[in-house]
Amino acid sequence: MQTQYKTPEESRVVLSMLMLPSHANFSGKIHGGHVLSLIDQIAFACASKHSNNYCVTASVDVVDFLAPIEVGEMVTLKATVNYVGNTSMVIGIRVDAEDIKSGTKKHCNSSYVTMVAKDEKGNTVKVPGLKLSTETHVRRFAREIRRKGLKRESAQVMKATNFNADEYVEQLKNHKVELN
């Protein structure tokens, strides 16, 4: 079977919605959990569109909350396939908010979600390759290769390290902890 390829644009998903008081936390800002739910939904939509299969969330690698979202702002989430493996895809998501009265826009969140394609029986299935035709496509794919490498290296270091708390006592004194 010949490998199929899709461009990131073919799977791109954009979602805009008004933030309501029911989405707010006790401080009157949009609850981070609500934003995370929207991120997961758009990651699912983008990955499913790319793979033509049901997809599940495997991991959420980076979630940077950069600015609060206010009640009454229009939030736009943009999701793009940045990287594909055999059965998984990394979806890059950008969240922007717009004050609908002034038109002022702000970047509120960036996230990277790994999704895995599944068939009707729950088995993983191969996903189409990614056709990289712009410098932005190549940069995003290359950055994801690097991010995956760093994650793997970090996991190996943490697994290989024999943790001895006594070795860290001096370092702990520089942090906000009380040692008994």
PDB file of N, CA and C in Angstrom, residues 4-88:
ATOM      1  N   GLN A   4      -0.102   7.555   2.014  1.00  0.00           N
ATOM      2  CA  GLN A   4      -0.836   8.762   1.676  1.00  0.00           C
ATOM      3  C   GLN A   4      -0.250   9.927   2.457  1.00  0.00           C
ATOM      4  N   TYR A   5      -0.364  11.115   1.899  1.00  0.00           N
ATOM      5  CA  TYR A   5       0.120  12.320   2.554  1.00  0.00           C
ATOM      6  C   TYR A   5      -0.955  13.392   2.510  1.00  0.00           C
ATOM      7  N   LYS A   6      -1.003  14.194   3.560  1.00  0.00           N
ATOM      8  CA  LYS A   6      -1.908  15.336   3.614  1.00  0.00           C
ATOM      9  C   LYS A   6      -1.104  16.555   4.059  1.00  0.00           C
ATOM     10  N   THR A   7      -1.525  17.719   3.625  1.00  0.00           N
ATOM     11  CA  THR A   7      -0.902  18.953   4.097  1.00  0.00           C
ATOM     12  C   THR A   7      -1.507  19.323   5.444  1.00  0.00           C
ATOM     13  N   PRO A   8      -0.786  20.109   6.235  1.00  0.00           N
ATOM     14  CA  PRO A   8      -1.373  20.583   7.493  1.00  0.00           C
ATOM     15  C   PRO A   8      -2.683  21.358   7.273  1.00  0.00           C
ATOM     16  N   GLU A   9      -2.774  22.073   6.164  1.00  0.00           N
ATOM     17  CA  GLU A   9      -3.981  22.854   5.879  1.00  0.00           C
ATOM     18  C   GLU A   9      -5.208  21.966   5.671  1.00  0.00           C
ATOM     19  N   GLU A  10      -5.009  20.765   5.145  1.00  0.00           N
ATOM     20  CA  GLU A  10      -6.137  19.863   4.898  1.00  0.00           C
ATOM     21  C   GLU A  10      -6.805  19.404   6.195  1.00  0.00           C
ATOM     22  N   SER A  11      -6.061  19.435   7.284  1.00  0.00           N
ATOM     23  CA  SER A  11      -6.591  18.957   8.564  1.00  0.00           C
ATOM     24  C   SER A  11      -6.805  20.089   9.562  1.00  0.00           C
ATOM     25  N   ARG A  12      -6.493  21.298   9.172  1.00  0.00           N
ATOM     26  CA  ARG A  12      -6.589  22.448  10.078  1.00  0.00           C
ATOM     27  C   ARG A  12      -8.036  22.649  10.522  1.00  0.00           C
ATOM     28  N   VAL A  13      -8.199  22.978  11.799  1.00  0.00           N
ATOM     29  CA  VAL A  13      -9.521  23.235  12.362  1.00  0.00           C
ATOM     30  C   VAL A  13      -9.457  24.560  13.121  1.00  0.00           C
ATOM     31  N   VAL A  14     -10.485  25.378  12.952  1.00  0.00           N
ATOM     32  CA  VAL A  14     -10.597  26.651  13.669  1.00  0.00           C
ATOM     33  C   VAL A  14     -11.946  26.666  14.370  1.00  0.00           C
ATOM     34  N   LEU A  15     -11.926  27.053  15.644  1.00  0.00           N
ATOM     35  CA  LEU A  15     -13.140  27.110  16.445  1.00  0.00           C
ATOM     36  C   LEU A  15     -13.184  28.462  17.149  1.00  0.00           C
ATOM     37  N   SER A  16     -14.275  29.176  17.010  1.00  0.00           N
ATOM     38  CA  SER A  16     -14.459  30.455  17.719  1.00  0.00           C
ATOM     39  C   SER A  16     -15.728  30.386  18.541  1.00  0.00           C
ATOM     40  N   MET A  17     -15.652  30.925  19.747  1.00  0.00           N
ATOM     41  CA  MET A  17     -16.841  30.951  20.595  1.00  0.00           C
ATOM     42  C   MET A  17     -16.738  32.069  21.620  1.00  0.00           C
ATOM     43  N   LEU A  18     -17.878  32.581  21.993  1.00  0.00           N
ATOM     44  CA  LEU A  18     -17.969  33.633  22.987  1.00  0.00           C
ATOM     45  C   LEU A  18     -17.847  33.020  24.374  1.00  0.00           C
ATOM     46  N   MET A  19     -17.050  33.637  25.221  1.00  0.00           N
ATOM     47  CA  MET A  19     -16.884  33.144  26.586  1.00  0.00           C
ATOM     48  C   MET A  19     -17.984  33.713  27.480  1.00  0.00           C
ATOM     49  N   LEU A  20     -18.701  32.820  28.125  1.00  0.00           N
ATOM     50  CA  LEU A  20     -19.873  33.162  28.926  1.00  0.00           C
ATOM     51  C   LEU A  20     -19.550  33.149  30.419  1.00  0.00           C
ATOM     52  N   PRO A  21     -20.396  33.795  31.234  1.00  0.00           N
ATOM     53  CA  PRO A  21     -20.173  33.763  32.692  1.00  0.00           C
ATOM     54  C   PRO A  21     -20.099  32.336  33.251  1.00  0.00           C
ATOM     55  N   SER A  22     -20.795  31.404  32.621  1.00  0.00           N
ATOM     56  CA  SER A  22     -20.763  30.010  33.104  1.00  0.00           C
ATOM     57  C   SER A  22     -19.393  29.362  32.906  1.00  0.00           C
ATOM     58  N   HIS A  23     -18.525  29.976  32.104  1.00  0.00           N
ATOM     59  CA  HIS A  23     -17.170  29.461  31.874  1.00  0.00           C
ATOM     60  C   HIS A  23     -16.153  30.048  32.853  1.00  0.00           C
ATOM     61  N   ALA A  24     -16.586  30.970  33.712  1.00  0.00           N
ATOM     62  CA  ALA A  24     -15.663  31.711  34.578  1.00  0.00           C
ATOM     63  C   ALA A  24     -15.388  30.994  35.894  1.00  0.00           C
ATOM     64  N   ASN A  25     -14.223  31.291  36.446  1.00  0.00           N
ATOM     65  CA  ASN A  25     -13.872  30.795  37.776  1.00  0.00           C
ATOM     66  C   ASN A  25     -14.275  31.849  38.812  1.00  0.00           C
ATOM     67  N   PHE A  26     -13.881  31.664  40.067  1.00  0.00           N
ATOM     68  CA  PHE A  26     -14.294  32.570  41.132  1.00  0.00           C
ATOM     69  C   PHE A  26     -13.687  33.961  41.012  1.00  0.00           C
ATOM     70  N   SER A  27     -12.607  34.094  40.247  1.00  0.00           N
ATOM     71  CA  SER A  27     -12.009  35.421  40.070  1.00  0.00           C
ATOM     72  C   SER A  27     -12.554  36.144  38.840  1.00  0.00           C
ATOM     73  N   GLY A  28     -13.505  35.518  38.159  1.00  0.00           N
ATOM     74  CA  GLY A  28     -14.133  36.164  37.019  1.00  0.00           C
ATOM     75  C   GLY A  28     -13.416  35.961  35.697  1.00  0.00           C
ATOM     76  N   LYS A  29     -12.351  35.199  35.701  1.00  0.00           N
ATOM     77  CA  LYS A  29     -11.620  34.872  34.462  1.00  0.00           C
ATOM     78  C   LYS A  29     -12.120  33.518  33.963  1.00  0.00           C
ATOM     79  N   ILE A  30     -11.896  33.248  32.673  1.00  0.00           N
ATOM     80  CA  ILE A  30     -12.327  31.959  32.133  1.00  0.00           C
ATOM     81  C   ILE A  30     -11.485  30.859  32.774  1.00  0.00           C
ATOM     82  N   HIS A  31     -12.148  29.842  33.252  1.00  0.00           N
ATOM     83  CA  HIS A  31     -11.508  28.754  33.983  1.00  0.00           C
ATOM     84  C   HIS A  31     -10.526  28.003  33.075  1.00  0.00           C
ATOM     85  N   GLY A  32      -9.319  27.768  33.573  1.00  0.00           N
ATOM     86  CA  GLY A  32      -8.310  27.034  32.807  1.00  0.00           C
ATOM     87  C   GLY A  32      -8.791  25.663  32.385  1.00  0.00           C
ATOM     88  N   GLY A  33      -9.600  25.029  33.212  1.00  0.00           N
ATOM     89  CA  GLY A  33     -10.143  23.718  32.874  1.00  0.00           C
ATOM     90  C   GLY A  33     -11.060  23.779  31.667  1.00  0.00           C
ATOM     91  N   HIS A  34     -11.791  24.876  31.526  1.00  0.00           N
ATOM     92  CA  HIS A  34     -12.656  25.040  30.355  1.00  0.00           C
ATOM     93  C   HIS A  34     -11.801  25.180  29.100  1.00  0.00           C
ATOM     94  N   VAL A  35     -10.732  25.952  29.203  1.00  0.00           N
ATOM     95  CA  VAL A  35      -9.826  26.132  28.064  1.00  0.00           C
ATOM     96  C   VAL A  35      -9.195  24.787  27.695  1.00  0.00           C
ATOM     97  N   LEU A  36      -8.778  24.008  28.686  1.00  0.00           N
ATOM     98  CA  LEU A  36      -8.195  22.690  28.424  1.00  0.00           C
ATOM     99  C   LEU A  36      -9.197  21.767  27.728  1.00  0.00           C
ATOM    100  N   SER A  37     -10.451  21.838  28.127  1.00  0.00           N
ATOM    101  CA  SER A  37     -11.484  21.030  27.483  1.00  0.00           C
ATOM    102  C   SER A  37     -11.632  21.420  26.009  1.00  0.00           C
ATOM    103  N   LEU A  38     -11.620  22.711  25.720  1.00  0.00           N
ATOM    104  CA  LEU A  38     -11.710  23.173  24.328  1.00  0.00           C
ATOM    105  C   LEU A  38     -10.491  22.722  23.529  1.00  0.00           C
ATOM    106  N   ILE A  39      -9.321  22.774  24.163  1.00  0.00           N
ATOM    107  CA  ILE A  39      -8.084  22.333  23.503  1.00  0.00           C
ATOM    108  C   ILE A  39      -8.188  20.850  23.143  1.00  0.00           C
ATOM    109  N   ASP A  40      -8.673  20.046  24.070  1.00  0.00           N
ATOM    110  CA  ASP A  40      -8.804  18.611  23.808  1.00  0.00           C
ATOM    111  C   ASP A  40      -9.803  18.347  22.685  1.00  0.00           C
ATOM    112  N   GLN A  41     -10.893  19.089  22.668  1.00  0.00           N
ATOM    113  CA  GLN A  41     -11.901  18.911  21.625  1.00  0.00           C
ATOM    114  C   GLN A  41     -11.360  19.263  20.240  1.00  0.00           C
ATOM    115  N   ILE A  42     -10.644  20.371  20.137  1.00  0.00           N
ATOM    116  CA  ILE A  42     -10.145  20.780  18.821  1.00  0.00           C
ATOM    117  C   ILE A  42      -8.987  19.880  18.386  1.00  0.00           C
ATOM    118  N   ALA A  43      -8.197  19.378  19.340  1.00  0.00           N
ATOM    119  CA  ALA A  43      -7.134  18.427  18.999  1.00  0.00           C
ATOM    120  C   ALA A  43      -7.753  17.152  18.421  1.00  0.00           C
ATOM    121  N   PHE A  44      -8.838  16.687  19.046  1.00  0.00           N
ATOM    122  CA  PHE A  44      -9.558  15.509  18.538  1.00  0.00           C
ATOM    123  C   PHE A  44     -10.049  15.749  17.118  1.00  0.00           C
ATOM    124  N   ALA A  45     -10.666  16.909  16.893  1.00  0.00           N
ATOM    125  CA  ALA A  45     -11.221  17.215  15.574  1.00  0.00           C
ATOM    126  C   ALA A  45     -10.130  17.260  14.509  1.00  0.00           C
ATOM    127  N   CYS A  46      -9.028  17.894  14.811  1.00  0.00           N
ATOM    128  CA  CYS A  46      -7.920  18.023  13.860  1.00  0.00           C
ATOM    129  C   CYS A  46      -7.291  16.662  13.560  1.00  0.00           C
ATOM    130  N   ALA A  47      -7.020  15.884  14.602  1.00  0.00           N
ATOM    131  CA  ALA A  47      -6.396  14.569  14.422  1.00  0.00           C
ATOM    132  C   ALA A  47      -7.324  13.614  13.681  1.00  0.00           C
ATOM    133  N   SER A  48      -8.602  13.653  14.005  1.00  0.00           N
ATOM    134  CA  SER A  48      -9.567  12.781  13.331  1.00  0.00           C
ATOM    135  C   SER A  48      -9.705  13.156  11.866  1.00  0.00           C
ATOM    136  N   LYS A  49      -9.668  14.444  11.590  1.00  0.00           N
ATOM    137  CA  LYS A  49      -9.747  14.914  10.203  1.00  0.00           C
ATOM    138  C   LYS A  49      -8.521  14.444   9.414  1.00  0.00           C
ATOM    139  N   HIS A  50      -7.343  14.491  10.038  1.00  0.00           N
ATOM    140  CA  HIS A  50      -6.124  14.062   9.359  1.00  0.00           C
ATOM    141  C   HIS A  50      -6.122  12.550   9.128  1.00  0.00           C
ATOM    142  N   SER A  51      -6.501  11.793  10.148  1.00  0.00           N
ATOM    143  CA  SER A  51      -6.382  10.332  10.091  1.00  0.00           C
ATOM    144  C   SER A  51      -7.600   9.633   9.502  1.00  0.00           C
ATOM    145  N   ASN A  52      -8.715  10.340   9.418  1.00  0.00           N
ATOM    146  CA  ASN A  52      -9.994   9.736   9.006  1.00  0.00           C
ATOM    147  C   ASN A  52     -10.408   8.607   9.951  1.00  0.00           C
ATOM    148  N   ASN A  53     -10.036   8.753  11.213  1.00  0.00           N
ATOM    149  CA  ASN A  53     -10.368   7.772  12.240  1.00  0.00           C
ATOM    150  C   ASN A  53     -10.676   8.486  13.545  1.00  0.00           C
ATOM    151  N   TYR A  54     -11.289   7.745  14.455  1.00  0.00           N
ATOM    152  CA  TYR A  54     -11.480   8.215  15.817  1.00  0.00           C
ATOM    153  C   TYR A  54     -10.095   8.349  16.440  1.00  0.00           C
ATOM    154  N   CYS A  55      -9.880   9.354  17.262  1.00  0.00           N
ATOM    155  CA  CYS A  55      -8.575   9.544  17.907  1.00  0.00           C
ATOM    156  C   CYS A  55      -8.746   9.751  19.406  1.00  0.00           C
ATOM    157  N   VAL A  56      -7.736   9.349  20.144  1.00  0.00           N
ATOM    158  CA  VAL A  56      -7.726   9.539  21.594  1.00  0.00           C
ATOM    159  C   VAL A  56      -6.501  10.357  21.985  1.00  0.00           C
ATOM    160  N   THR A  57      -6.627  11.045  23.103  1.00  0.00           N
ATOM    161  CA  THR A  57      -5.533  11.857  23.618  1.00  0.00           C
ATOM    162  C   THR A  57      -4.520  10.953  24.303  1.00  0.00           C
ATOM    163  N   ALA A  58      -3.260  11.017  23.868  1.00  0.00           N
ATOM    164  CA  ALA A  58      -2.195  10.228  24.490  1.00  0.00           C
ATOM    165  C   ALA A  58      -1.447  11.069  25.523  1.00  0.00           C
ATOM    166  N   SER A  59      -1.197  12.336  25.199  1.00  0.00           N
ATOM    167  CA  SER A  59      -0.524  13.211  26.154  1.00  0.00           C
ATOM    168  C   SER A  59      -0.736  14.664  25.771  1.00  0.00           C
ATOM    169  N   VAL A  60      -0.612  15.495  26.769  1.00  0.00           N
ATOM    170  CA  VAL A  60      -0.610  16.939  26.569  1.00  0.00           C
ATOM    171  C   VAL A  60       0.754  17.391  27.066  1.00  0.00           C
ATOM    172  N   ASP A  61       1.616  17.761  26.118  1.00  0.00           N
ATOM    173  CA  ASP A  61       3.000  18.049  26.488  1.00  0.00           C
ATOM    174  C   ASP A  61       3.209  19.447  27.046  1.00  0.00           C
ATOM    175  N   VAL A  62       2.722  20.423  26.369  1.00  0.00           N
ATOM    176  CA  VAL A  62       2.952  21.794  26.808  1.00  0.00           C
ATOM    177  C   VAL A  62       1.621  22.515  26.827  1.00  0.00           C
ATOM    178  N   VAL A  63       1.345  23.180  27.943  1.00  0.00           N
ATOM    179  CA  VAL A  63       0.188  24.058  28.034  1.00  0.00           C
ATOM    180  C   VAL A  63       0.680  25.324  28.722  1.00  0.00           C
ATOM    181  N   ASP A  64       0.868  26.357  27.951  1.00  0.00           N
ATOM    182  CA  ASP A  64       1.324  27.626  28.506  1.00  0.00           C
ATOM    183  C   ASP A  64       0.168  28.609  28.526  1.00  0.00           C
ATOM    184  N   PHE A  65      -0.266  28.990  29.738  1.00  0.00           N
ATOM    185  CA  PHE A  65      -1.291  30.011  29.887  1.00  0.00           C
ATOM    186  C   PHE A  65      -0.576  31.352  29.921  1.00  0.00           C
ATOM    187  N   LEU A  66      -0.734  32.131  28.873  1.00  0.00           N
ATOM    188  CA  LEU A  66       0.026  33.365  28.700  1.00  0.00           C
ATOM    189  C   LEU A  66      -0.725  34.612  29.134  1.00  0.00           C
ATOM    190  N   ALA A  67      -2.039  34.607  29.011  1.00  0.00           N
ATOM    191  CA  ALA A  67      -2.859  35.761  29.385  1.00  0.00           C
ATOM    192  C   ALA A  67      -4.247  35.259  29.762  1.00  0.00           C
ATOM    193  N   PRO A  68      -4.876  35.916  30.741  1.00  0.00           N
ATOM    194  CA  PRO A  68      -6.222  35.487  31.129  1.00  0.00           C
ATOM    195  C   PRO A  68      -7.244  35.833  30.052  1.00  0.00           C
ATOM    196  N   ILE A  69      -8.307  35.051  30.011  1.00  0.00           N
ATOM    197  CA  ILE A  69      -9.414  35.284  29.087  1.00  0.00           C
ATOM    198  C   ILE A  69     -10.577  35.808  29.918  1.00  0.00           C
ATOM    199  N   GLU A  70     -11.184  36.878  29.430  1.00  0.00           N
ATOM    200  CA  GLU A  70     -12.277  37.525  30.158  1.00  0.00           C
ATOM    201  C   GLU A  70     -13.639  37.044  29.657  1.00  0.00           C
ATOM    202  N   VAL A  71     -14.621  37.095  30.534  1.00  0.00           N
ATOM    203  CA  VAL A  71     -16.001  36.839  30.138  1.00  0.00           C
ATOM    204  C   VAL A  71     -16.367  37.873  29.069  1.00  0.00           C
ATOM    205  N   GLY A  72     -17.022  37.440  28.012  1.00  0.00           N
ATOM    206  CA  GLY A  72     -17.441  38.341  26.942  1.00  0.00           C
ATOM    207  C   GLY A  72     -16.457  38.428  25.792  1.00  0.00           C
ATOM    208  N   GLU A  73     -15.272  37.820  25.941  1.00  0.00           N
ATOM    209  CA  GLU A  73     -14.313  37.838  24.843  1.00  0.00           C
ATOM    210  C   GLU A  73     -14.613  36.692  23.878  1.00  0.00           C
ATOM    211  N   MET A  74     -14.268  36.916  22.617  1.00  0.00           N
ATOM    212  CA  MET A  74     -14.400  35.880  21.591  1.00  0.00           C
ATOM    213  C   MET A  74     -13.084  35.108  21.575  1.00  0.00           C
ATOM    214  N   VAL A  75     -13.154  33.814  21.822  1.00  0.00           N
ATOM    215  CA  VAL A  75     -11.960  32.971  21.836  1.00  0.00           C
ATOM    216  C   VAL A  75     -11.896  32.192  20.532  1.00  0.00           C
ATOM    217  N   THR A  76     -10.717  32.182  19.923  1.00  0.00           N
ATOM    218  CA  THR A  76     -10.497  31.419  18.698  1.00  0.00           C
ATOM    219  C   THR A  76      -9.373  30.438  18.936  1.00  0.00           C
ATOM    220  N   LEU A  77      -9.637  29.161  18.686  1.00  0.00           N
ATOM    221  CA  LEU A  77      -8.629  28.110  18.783  1.00  0.00           C
ATOM    222  C   LEU A  77      -8.301  27.657  17.367  1.00  0.00           C
ATOM    223  N   LYS A  78      -7.013  27.522  17.081  1.00  0.00           N
ATOM    224  CA  LYS A  78      -6.550  27.045  15.781  1.00  0.00           C
ATOM    225  C   LYS A  78      -5.699  25.810  16.021  1.00  0.00           C
ATOM    226  N   ALA A  79      -6.038  24.725  15.336  1.00  0.00           N
ATOM    227  CA  ALA A  79      -5.327  23.458  15.506  1.00  0.00           C
ATOM    228  C   ALA A  79      -4.756  23.004  14.178  1.00  0.00           C
ATOM    229  N   THR A  80      -3.496  22.563  14.217  1.00  0.00           N
ATOM    230  CA  THR A  80      -2.797  22.105  13.025  1.00  0.00           C
ATOM    231  C   THR A  80      -1.981  20.868  13.366  1.00  0.00           C
ATOM    232  N   VAL A  81      -1.911  19.930  12.432  1.00  0.00           N
ATOM    233  CA  VAL A  81      -1.038  18.769  12.606  1.00  0.00           C
ATOM    234  C   VAL A  81       0.398  19.251  12.368  1.00  0.00           C
ATOM    235  N   ASN A  82       1.222  19.149  13.403  1.00  0.00           N
ATOM    236  CA  ASN A  82       2.622  19.590  13.303  1.00  0.00           C
ATOM    237  C   ASN A  82       3.575  18.435  13.017  1.00  0.00           C
ATOM    238  N   TYR A  83       3.164  17.214  13.393  1.00  0.00           N
ATOM    239  CA  TYR A  83       4.054  16.055  13.317  1.00  0.00           C
ATOM    240  C   TYR A  83       3.198  14.804  13.223  1.00  0.00           C
ATOM    241  N   VAL A  84       3.665  13.812  12.475  1.00  0.00           N
ATOM    242  CA  VAL A  84       3.011  12.511  12.457  1.00  0.00           C
ATOM    243  C   VAL A  84       4.048  11.418  12.675  1.00  0.00           C
ATOM    244  N   GLY A  85       3.627  10.374  13.386  1.00  0.00           N
ATOM    245  CA  GLY A  85       4.420   9.162  13.522  1.00  0.00           C
ATOM    246  C   GLY A  85       3.697   8.071  12.760  1.00  0.00           C
ATOM    247  N   ASN A  86       3.777   6.847  13.228  1.00  0.00           N
ATOM    248  CA  ASN A  86       3.065   5.742  12.575  1.00  0.00           C
ATOM    249  C   ASN A  86       1.566   5.787  12.859  1.00  0.00           C
ATOM    250  N   THR A  87       1.232   5.942  14.145  1.00  0.00           N
ATOM    251  CA  THR A  87      -0.178   5.941  14.537  1.00  0.00           C
ATOM    252  C   THR A  87      -0.554   7.197  15.320  1.00  0.00           C
ATOM    253  N   SER A  88       0.403   8.059  15.551  1.00  0.00           N
ATOM    254  CA  SER A  88       0.149   9.249  16.368  1.00  0.00           C
ATOM    255  C   SER A  88       0.411  10.532  15.593  1.00  0.00           C
TER     256      SER A  88
END
